[in-house]
GROMACS .gro file of C-alpha atoms in nm:
model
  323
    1UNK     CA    1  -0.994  -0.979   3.395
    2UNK     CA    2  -1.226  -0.810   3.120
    3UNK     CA    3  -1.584  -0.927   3.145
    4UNK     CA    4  -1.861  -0.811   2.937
    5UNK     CA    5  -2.124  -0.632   3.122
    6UNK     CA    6  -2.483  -0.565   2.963
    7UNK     CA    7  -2.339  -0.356   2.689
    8UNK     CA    8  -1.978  -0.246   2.826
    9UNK     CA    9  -1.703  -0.410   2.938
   10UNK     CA   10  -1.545  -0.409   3.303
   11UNK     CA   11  -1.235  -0.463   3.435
   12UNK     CA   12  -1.208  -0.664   3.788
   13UNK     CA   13  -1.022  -0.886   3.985
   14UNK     CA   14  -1.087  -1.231   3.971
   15UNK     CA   15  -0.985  -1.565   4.102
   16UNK     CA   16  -0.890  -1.832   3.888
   17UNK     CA   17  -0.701  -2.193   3.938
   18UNK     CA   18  -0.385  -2.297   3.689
   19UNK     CA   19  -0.686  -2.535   3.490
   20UNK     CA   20  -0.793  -2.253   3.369
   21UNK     CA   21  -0.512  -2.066   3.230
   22UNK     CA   22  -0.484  -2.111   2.827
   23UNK     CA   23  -0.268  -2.405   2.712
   24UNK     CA   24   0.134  -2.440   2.683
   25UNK     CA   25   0.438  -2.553   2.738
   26UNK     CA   26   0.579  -2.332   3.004
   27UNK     CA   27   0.392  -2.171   3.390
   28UNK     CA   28   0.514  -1.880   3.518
   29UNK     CA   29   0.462  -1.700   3.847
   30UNK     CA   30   0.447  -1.346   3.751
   31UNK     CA   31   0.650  -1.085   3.924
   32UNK     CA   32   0.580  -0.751   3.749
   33UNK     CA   33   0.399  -0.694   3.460
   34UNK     CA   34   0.295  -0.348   3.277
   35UNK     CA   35   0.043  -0.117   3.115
   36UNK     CA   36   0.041  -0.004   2.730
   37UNK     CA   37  -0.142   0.080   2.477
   38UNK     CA   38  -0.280  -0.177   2.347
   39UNK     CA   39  -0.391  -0.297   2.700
   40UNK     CA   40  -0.591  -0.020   2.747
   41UNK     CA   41  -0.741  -0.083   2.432
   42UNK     CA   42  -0.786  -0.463   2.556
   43UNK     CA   43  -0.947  -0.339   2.840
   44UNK     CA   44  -1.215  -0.173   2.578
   45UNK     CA   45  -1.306  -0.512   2.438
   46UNK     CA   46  -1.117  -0.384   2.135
   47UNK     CA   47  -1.250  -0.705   1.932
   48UNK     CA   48  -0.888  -0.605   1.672
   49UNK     CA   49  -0.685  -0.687   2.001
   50UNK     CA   50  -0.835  -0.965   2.210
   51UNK     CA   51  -1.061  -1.274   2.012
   52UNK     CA   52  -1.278  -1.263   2.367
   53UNK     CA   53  -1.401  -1.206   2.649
   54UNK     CA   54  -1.350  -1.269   2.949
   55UNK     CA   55  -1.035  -1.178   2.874
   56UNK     CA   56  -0.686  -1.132   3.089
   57UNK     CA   57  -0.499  -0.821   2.944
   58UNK     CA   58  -0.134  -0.734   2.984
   59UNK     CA   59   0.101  -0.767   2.675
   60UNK     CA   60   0.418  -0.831   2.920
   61UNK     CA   61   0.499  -1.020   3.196
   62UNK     CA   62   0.867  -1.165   3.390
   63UNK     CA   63   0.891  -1.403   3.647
   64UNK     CA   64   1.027  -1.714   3.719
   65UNK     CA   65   0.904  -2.045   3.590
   66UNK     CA   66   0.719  -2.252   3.782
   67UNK     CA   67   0.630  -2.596   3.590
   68UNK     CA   68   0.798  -2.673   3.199
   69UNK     CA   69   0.713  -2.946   2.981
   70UNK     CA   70   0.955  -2.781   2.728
   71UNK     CA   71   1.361  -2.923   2.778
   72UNK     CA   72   1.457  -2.531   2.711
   73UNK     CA   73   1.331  -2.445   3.092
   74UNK     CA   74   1.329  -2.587   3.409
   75UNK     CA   75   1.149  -2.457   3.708
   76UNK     CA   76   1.334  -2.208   3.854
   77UNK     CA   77   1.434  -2.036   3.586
   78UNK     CA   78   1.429  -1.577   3.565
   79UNK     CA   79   1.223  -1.553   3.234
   80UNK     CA   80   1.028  -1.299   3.046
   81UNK     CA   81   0.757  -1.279   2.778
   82UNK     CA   82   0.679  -0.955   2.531
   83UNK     CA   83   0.490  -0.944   2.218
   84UNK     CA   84   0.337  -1.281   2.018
   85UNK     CA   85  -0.033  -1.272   2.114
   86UNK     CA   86   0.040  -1.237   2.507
   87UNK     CA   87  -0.279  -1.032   2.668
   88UNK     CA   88  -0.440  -1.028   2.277
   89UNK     CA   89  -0.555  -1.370   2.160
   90UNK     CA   90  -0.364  -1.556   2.466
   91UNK     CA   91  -0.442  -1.461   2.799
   92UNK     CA   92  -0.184  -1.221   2.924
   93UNK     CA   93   0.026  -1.087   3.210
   94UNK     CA   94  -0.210  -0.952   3.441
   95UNK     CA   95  -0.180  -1.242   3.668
   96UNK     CA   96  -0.040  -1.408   3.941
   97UNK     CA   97   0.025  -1.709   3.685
   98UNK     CA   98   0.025  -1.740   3.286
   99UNK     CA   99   0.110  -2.018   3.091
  100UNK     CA  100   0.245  -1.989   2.757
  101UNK     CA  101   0.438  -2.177   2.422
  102UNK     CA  102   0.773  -2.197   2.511
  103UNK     CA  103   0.866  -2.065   2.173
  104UNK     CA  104   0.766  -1.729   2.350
  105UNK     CA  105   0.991  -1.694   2.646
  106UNK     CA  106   1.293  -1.507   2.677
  107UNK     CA  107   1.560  -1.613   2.942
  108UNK     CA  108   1.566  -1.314   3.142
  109UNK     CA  109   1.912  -1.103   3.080
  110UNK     CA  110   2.143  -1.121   3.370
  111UNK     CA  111   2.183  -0.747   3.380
  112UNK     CA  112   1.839  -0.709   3.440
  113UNK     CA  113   1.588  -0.784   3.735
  114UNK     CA  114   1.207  -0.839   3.634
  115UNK     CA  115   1.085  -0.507   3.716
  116UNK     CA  116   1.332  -0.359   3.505
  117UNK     CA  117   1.250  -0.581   3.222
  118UNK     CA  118   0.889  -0.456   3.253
  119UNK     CA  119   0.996  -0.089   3.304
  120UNK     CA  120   1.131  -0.140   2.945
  121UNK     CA  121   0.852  -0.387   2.797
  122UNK     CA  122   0.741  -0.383   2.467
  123UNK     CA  123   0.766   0.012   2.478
  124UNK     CA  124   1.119  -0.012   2.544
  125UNK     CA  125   1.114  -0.306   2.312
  126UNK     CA  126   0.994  -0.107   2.060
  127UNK     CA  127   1.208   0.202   2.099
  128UNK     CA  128   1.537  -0.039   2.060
  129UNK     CA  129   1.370  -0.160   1.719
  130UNK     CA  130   1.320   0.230   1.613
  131UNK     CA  131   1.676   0.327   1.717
  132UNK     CA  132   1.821   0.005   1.565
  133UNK     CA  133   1.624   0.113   1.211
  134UNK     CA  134   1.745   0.434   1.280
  135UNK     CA  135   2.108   0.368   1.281
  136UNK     CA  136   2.109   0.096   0.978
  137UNK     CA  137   1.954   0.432   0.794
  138UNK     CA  138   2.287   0.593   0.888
  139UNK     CA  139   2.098   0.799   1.102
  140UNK     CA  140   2.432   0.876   1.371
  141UNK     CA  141   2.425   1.080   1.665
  142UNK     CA  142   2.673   1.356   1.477
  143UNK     CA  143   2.409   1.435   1.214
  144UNK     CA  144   2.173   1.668   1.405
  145UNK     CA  145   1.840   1.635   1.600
  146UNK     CA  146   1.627   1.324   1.630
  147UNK     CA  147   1.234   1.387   1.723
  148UNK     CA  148   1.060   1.139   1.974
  149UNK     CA  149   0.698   1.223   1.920
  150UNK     CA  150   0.469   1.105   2.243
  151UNK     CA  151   0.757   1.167   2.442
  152UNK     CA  152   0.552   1.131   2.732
  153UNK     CA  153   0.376   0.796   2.645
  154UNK     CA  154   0.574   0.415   2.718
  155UNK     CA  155   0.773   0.407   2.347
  156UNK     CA  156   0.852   0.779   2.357
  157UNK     CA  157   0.929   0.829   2.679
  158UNK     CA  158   1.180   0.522   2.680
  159UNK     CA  159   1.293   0.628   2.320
  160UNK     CA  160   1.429   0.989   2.434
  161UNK     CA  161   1.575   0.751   2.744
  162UNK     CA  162   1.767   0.521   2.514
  163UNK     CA  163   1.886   0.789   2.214
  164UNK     CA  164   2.023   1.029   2.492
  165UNK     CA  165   2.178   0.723   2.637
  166UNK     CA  166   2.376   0.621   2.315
  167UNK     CA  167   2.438   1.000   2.274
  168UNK     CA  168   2.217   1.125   2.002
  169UNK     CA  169   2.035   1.500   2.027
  170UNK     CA  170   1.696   1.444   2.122
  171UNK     CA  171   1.387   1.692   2.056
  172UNK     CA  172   1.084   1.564   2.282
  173UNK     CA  173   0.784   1.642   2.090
  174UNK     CA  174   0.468   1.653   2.400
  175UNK     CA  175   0.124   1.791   2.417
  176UNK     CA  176   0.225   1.789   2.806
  177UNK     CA  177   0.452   2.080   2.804
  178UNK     CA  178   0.473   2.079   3.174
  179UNK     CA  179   0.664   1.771   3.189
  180UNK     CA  180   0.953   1.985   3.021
  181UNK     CA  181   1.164   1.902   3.375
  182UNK     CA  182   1.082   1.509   3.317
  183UNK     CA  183   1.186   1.489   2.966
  184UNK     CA  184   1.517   1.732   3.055
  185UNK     CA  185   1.571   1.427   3.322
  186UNK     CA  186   1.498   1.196   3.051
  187UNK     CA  187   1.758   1.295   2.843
  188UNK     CA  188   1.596   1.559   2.604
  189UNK     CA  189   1.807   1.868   2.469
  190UNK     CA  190   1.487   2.048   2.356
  191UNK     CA  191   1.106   1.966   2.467
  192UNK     CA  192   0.905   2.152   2.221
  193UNK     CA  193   0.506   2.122   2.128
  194UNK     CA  194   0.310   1.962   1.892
  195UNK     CA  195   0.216   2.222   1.728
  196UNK     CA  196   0.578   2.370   1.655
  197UNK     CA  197   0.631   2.039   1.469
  198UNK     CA  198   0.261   1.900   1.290
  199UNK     CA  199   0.249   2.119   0.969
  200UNK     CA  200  -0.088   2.098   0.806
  201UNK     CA  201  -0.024   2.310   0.528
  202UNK     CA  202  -0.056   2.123   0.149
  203UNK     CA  203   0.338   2.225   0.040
  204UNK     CA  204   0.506   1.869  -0.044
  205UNK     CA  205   0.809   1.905   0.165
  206UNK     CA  206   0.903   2.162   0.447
  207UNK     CA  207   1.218   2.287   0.596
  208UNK     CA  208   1.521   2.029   0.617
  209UNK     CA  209   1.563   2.025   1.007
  210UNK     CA  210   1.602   1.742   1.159
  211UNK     CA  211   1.804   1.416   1.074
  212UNK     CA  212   1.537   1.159   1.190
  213UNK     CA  213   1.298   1.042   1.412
  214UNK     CA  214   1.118   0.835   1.620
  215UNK     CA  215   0.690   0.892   1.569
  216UNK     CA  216   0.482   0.708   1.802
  217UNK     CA  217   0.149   0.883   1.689
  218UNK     CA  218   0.077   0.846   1.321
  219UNK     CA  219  -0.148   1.112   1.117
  220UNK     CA  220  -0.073   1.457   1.048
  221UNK     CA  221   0.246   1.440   1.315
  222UNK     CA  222   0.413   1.167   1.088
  223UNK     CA  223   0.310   1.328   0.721
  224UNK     CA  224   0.513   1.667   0.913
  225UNK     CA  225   0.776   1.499   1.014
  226UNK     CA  226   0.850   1.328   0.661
  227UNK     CA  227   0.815   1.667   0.508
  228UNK     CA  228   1.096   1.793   0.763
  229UNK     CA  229   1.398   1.529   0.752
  230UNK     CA  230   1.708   1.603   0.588
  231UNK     CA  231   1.870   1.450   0.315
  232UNK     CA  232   1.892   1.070   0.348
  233UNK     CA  233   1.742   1.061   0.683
  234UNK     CA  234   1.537   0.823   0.846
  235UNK     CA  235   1.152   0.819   1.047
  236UNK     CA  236   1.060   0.502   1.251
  237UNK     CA  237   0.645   0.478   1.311
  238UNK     CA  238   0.477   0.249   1.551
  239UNK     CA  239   0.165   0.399   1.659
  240UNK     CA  240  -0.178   0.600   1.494
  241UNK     CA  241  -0.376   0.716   1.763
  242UNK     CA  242  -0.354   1.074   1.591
  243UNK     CA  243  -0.459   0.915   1.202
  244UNK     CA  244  -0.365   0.593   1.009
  245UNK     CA  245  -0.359   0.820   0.712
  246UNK     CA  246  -0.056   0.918   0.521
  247UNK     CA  247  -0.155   1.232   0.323
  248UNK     CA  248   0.132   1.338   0.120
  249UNK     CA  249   0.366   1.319  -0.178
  250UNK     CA  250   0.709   1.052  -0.226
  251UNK     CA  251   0.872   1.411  -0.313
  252UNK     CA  252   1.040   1.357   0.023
  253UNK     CA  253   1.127   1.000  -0.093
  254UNK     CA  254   1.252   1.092  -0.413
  255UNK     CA  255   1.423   1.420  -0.358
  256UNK     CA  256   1.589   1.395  -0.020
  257UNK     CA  257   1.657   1.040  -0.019
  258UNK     CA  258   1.445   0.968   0.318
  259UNK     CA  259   1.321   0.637   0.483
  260UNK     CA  260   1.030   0.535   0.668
  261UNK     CA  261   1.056   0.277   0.887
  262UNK     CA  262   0.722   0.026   0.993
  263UNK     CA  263   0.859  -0.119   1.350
  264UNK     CA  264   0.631  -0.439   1.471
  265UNK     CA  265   0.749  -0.550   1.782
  266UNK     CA  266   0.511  -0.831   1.828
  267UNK     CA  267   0.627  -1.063   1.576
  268UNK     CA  268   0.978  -0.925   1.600
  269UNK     CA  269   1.162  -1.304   1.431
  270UNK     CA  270   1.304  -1.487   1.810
  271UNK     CA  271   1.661  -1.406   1.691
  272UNK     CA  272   1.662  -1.048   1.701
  273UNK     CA  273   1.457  -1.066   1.981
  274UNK     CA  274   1.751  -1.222   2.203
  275UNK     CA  275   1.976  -1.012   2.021
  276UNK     CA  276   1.745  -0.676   2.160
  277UNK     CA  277   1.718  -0.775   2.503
  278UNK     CA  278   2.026  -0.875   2.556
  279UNK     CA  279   2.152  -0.533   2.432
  280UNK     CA  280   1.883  -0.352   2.625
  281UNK     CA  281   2.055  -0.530   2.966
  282UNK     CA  282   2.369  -0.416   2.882
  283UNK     CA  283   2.549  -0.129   2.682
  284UNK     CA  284   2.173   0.025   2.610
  285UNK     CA  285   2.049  -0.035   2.912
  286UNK     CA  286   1.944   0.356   2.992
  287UNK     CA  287   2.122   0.510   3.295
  288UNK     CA  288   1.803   0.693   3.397
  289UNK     CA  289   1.543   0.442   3.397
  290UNK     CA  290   1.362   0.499   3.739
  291UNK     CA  291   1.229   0.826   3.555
  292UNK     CA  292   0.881   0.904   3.461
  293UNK     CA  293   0.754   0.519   3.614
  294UNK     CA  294   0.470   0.434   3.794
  295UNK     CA  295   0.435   0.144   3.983
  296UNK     CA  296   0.076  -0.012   4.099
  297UNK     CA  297  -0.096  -0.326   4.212
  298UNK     CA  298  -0.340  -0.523   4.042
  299UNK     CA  299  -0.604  -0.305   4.240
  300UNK     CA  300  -0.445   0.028   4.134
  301UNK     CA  301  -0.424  -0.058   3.801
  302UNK     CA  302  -0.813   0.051   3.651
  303UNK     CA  303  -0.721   0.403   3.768
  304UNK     CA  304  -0.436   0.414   3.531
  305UNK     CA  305  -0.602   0.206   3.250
  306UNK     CA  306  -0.826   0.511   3.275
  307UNK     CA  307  -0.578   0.772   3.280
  308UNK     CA  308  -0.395   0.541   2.955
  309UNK     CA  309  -0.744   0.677   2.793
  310UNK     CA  310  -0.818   0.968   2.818
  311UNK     CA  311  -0.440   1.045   2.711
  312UNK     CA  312  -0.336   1.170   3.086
  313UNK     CA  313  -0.107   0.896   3.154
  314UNK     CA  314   0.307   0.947   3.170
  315UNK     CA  315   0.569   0.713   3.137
  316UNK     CA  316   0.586   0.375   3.202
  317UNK     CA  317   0.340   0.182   3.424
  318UNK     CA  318   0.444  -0.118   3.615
  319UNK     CA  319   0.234  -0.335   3.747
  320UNK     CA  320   0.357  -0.538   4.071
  321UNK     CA  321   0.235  -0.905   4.132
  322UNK     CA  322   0.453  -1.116   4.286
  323UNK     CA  323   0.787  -0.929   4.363
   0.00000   0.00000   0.00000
């Protein structure tokens, strides 16, 4: 739990009793949970993430359900939860126990046991949704390089995972260049730097050279890569920890034909949410998913919160509660 302390906030273990988890229609005993981005940002008292404190972070969670007032699940049942207001508003999935609307749960996929659901999570989650925009784009694996920026953070690590997977060429773009063995393992053709790719020079577009991407950083990495698609390519974006700011011209719009893609995976419609995990436990399920994942308890877990910021953390972290 997040507590406020004087004028900081802390992050501690705490005991609690099921009246006082938030309300809803469906209790879950949590098996694994994990660590991302906006947790660590939770764990900041980041007053654009949670609406409190104390607060309970942890944006994912799978388990099995323990009590249901909601026909669609009876106890028993493998379920997970992603996105919606889980570990932001609602109390989330650092816990033994959540409770949640049942208009949030997910039955969990059959080819898929609970830690693997949370080794994917919302950044695996959200690397299906930047794939999937990729391909409507016409973005195929046949039509050159695709750039994972981050490629050493939850979404970009899991995107070079799933676009070697489906058999595209993937350039990892890292500040961490000597993770160039993990990202080969990954699935990455090339690992190249950050600063081979961000161009901050004022010319409207750059160099046709790859056919699209997946940008997980925002700022002067995403106005580059923009500048640098080909013709009627595509770039996804999901993250601006390098800049919010777009600083360019539609020249690329207009000329080449390009797309940018906005991917939201917490209100991702409950449809296409089935439809994505049901596809990541099956045909995309990535054949090397053990790489590049950390596992920890609930006691291990500040140590990576502060790795998460202060931008030394790798991969996926899972968090283990109740396996």
């Amino acid at each position: 739990m997040v507590e406020q302390v004087e004028q900081t906030t802390r992050l501690e273990i705490t005991s609690l009793t099921l009246h006082d988890l938030p309300a809803g229609e469906v209790t879950i005993a949590v098996e694994y949970s994990s660590l991302n981005f906006k947790d660590a940002m939770a764990c900041q008292g980041h007053r654009g993430i949670i609406g409190s404190l104390p607060h309970v972070p942890g944006i994912d969670a799978a388990g099995v359900v323990l009590e249901s007032t909601s026909p669609d699940y009876q106890p028993g049942n493998r379920v997970l939860v992603t996105g919606y207001d889980l570990g932001q508003k609602h109390w989330g999935g650092w816990a033994q126990r959540i409770r949640v609307p049942a208009t949030w749960v997910v039955p969990l996929p059959s080819g898929l046991s609970t830690r693997e659901a949370m080794i994917i999570g919302t950044a695996g989650f959200t690397a299906a949704q930047s794939v999937l925009a990729l391909q409507r784009n016409g973005v195929l694996p046949e039509q050159g390089e695709v750039l994972v920026t981050g490629a050493t953070g939850g979404v970009g690590s899991m995107g070079v995972k799933l676009l070697a997977h489906l058999g595209y060429q993937v350039v990892a773009v890292t500040g961490k260049l000597d993770q160039r063995n993990a990202l080969r393992q990954a699935g990455a053709t090339r690992v190249v730097s950050r600063e081979e790719v961000s161009n901050d020079s004022t010319r409207p577009m750059l160099s046709a050279q790859w056919a699209g991407a997946i940008d997980t950083v925002g700022g002067q990495m995403l106005t580059s890569l923009l500048r640098g698609t080909q013709f009627g390519g595509c770039v996804t974006t999901c993250g601006l920890v390098a800049g919010a700011e777009l600083n360019m011209t539609v020249y690329p719009f207009i000329l080449r034909g390009i797309s940018l893609c906005g991917v939201a995976s917490a209100e991702c419609p409950y449809p296409q949410r089935l439809a994505i995990w049901k596809r990541l436990s099956t045909d995309w399920k990535p054949r090397t998913l053990p790489h590049m994942v950390t596992e920890v308890t609930l006691r291990e877990l500040p140590e990576q919160v502060d790795r998460m910021q202060t931008g030394h953390s790798l991969g996926r972290v899972v968090v283990r509660l109740n396996p």
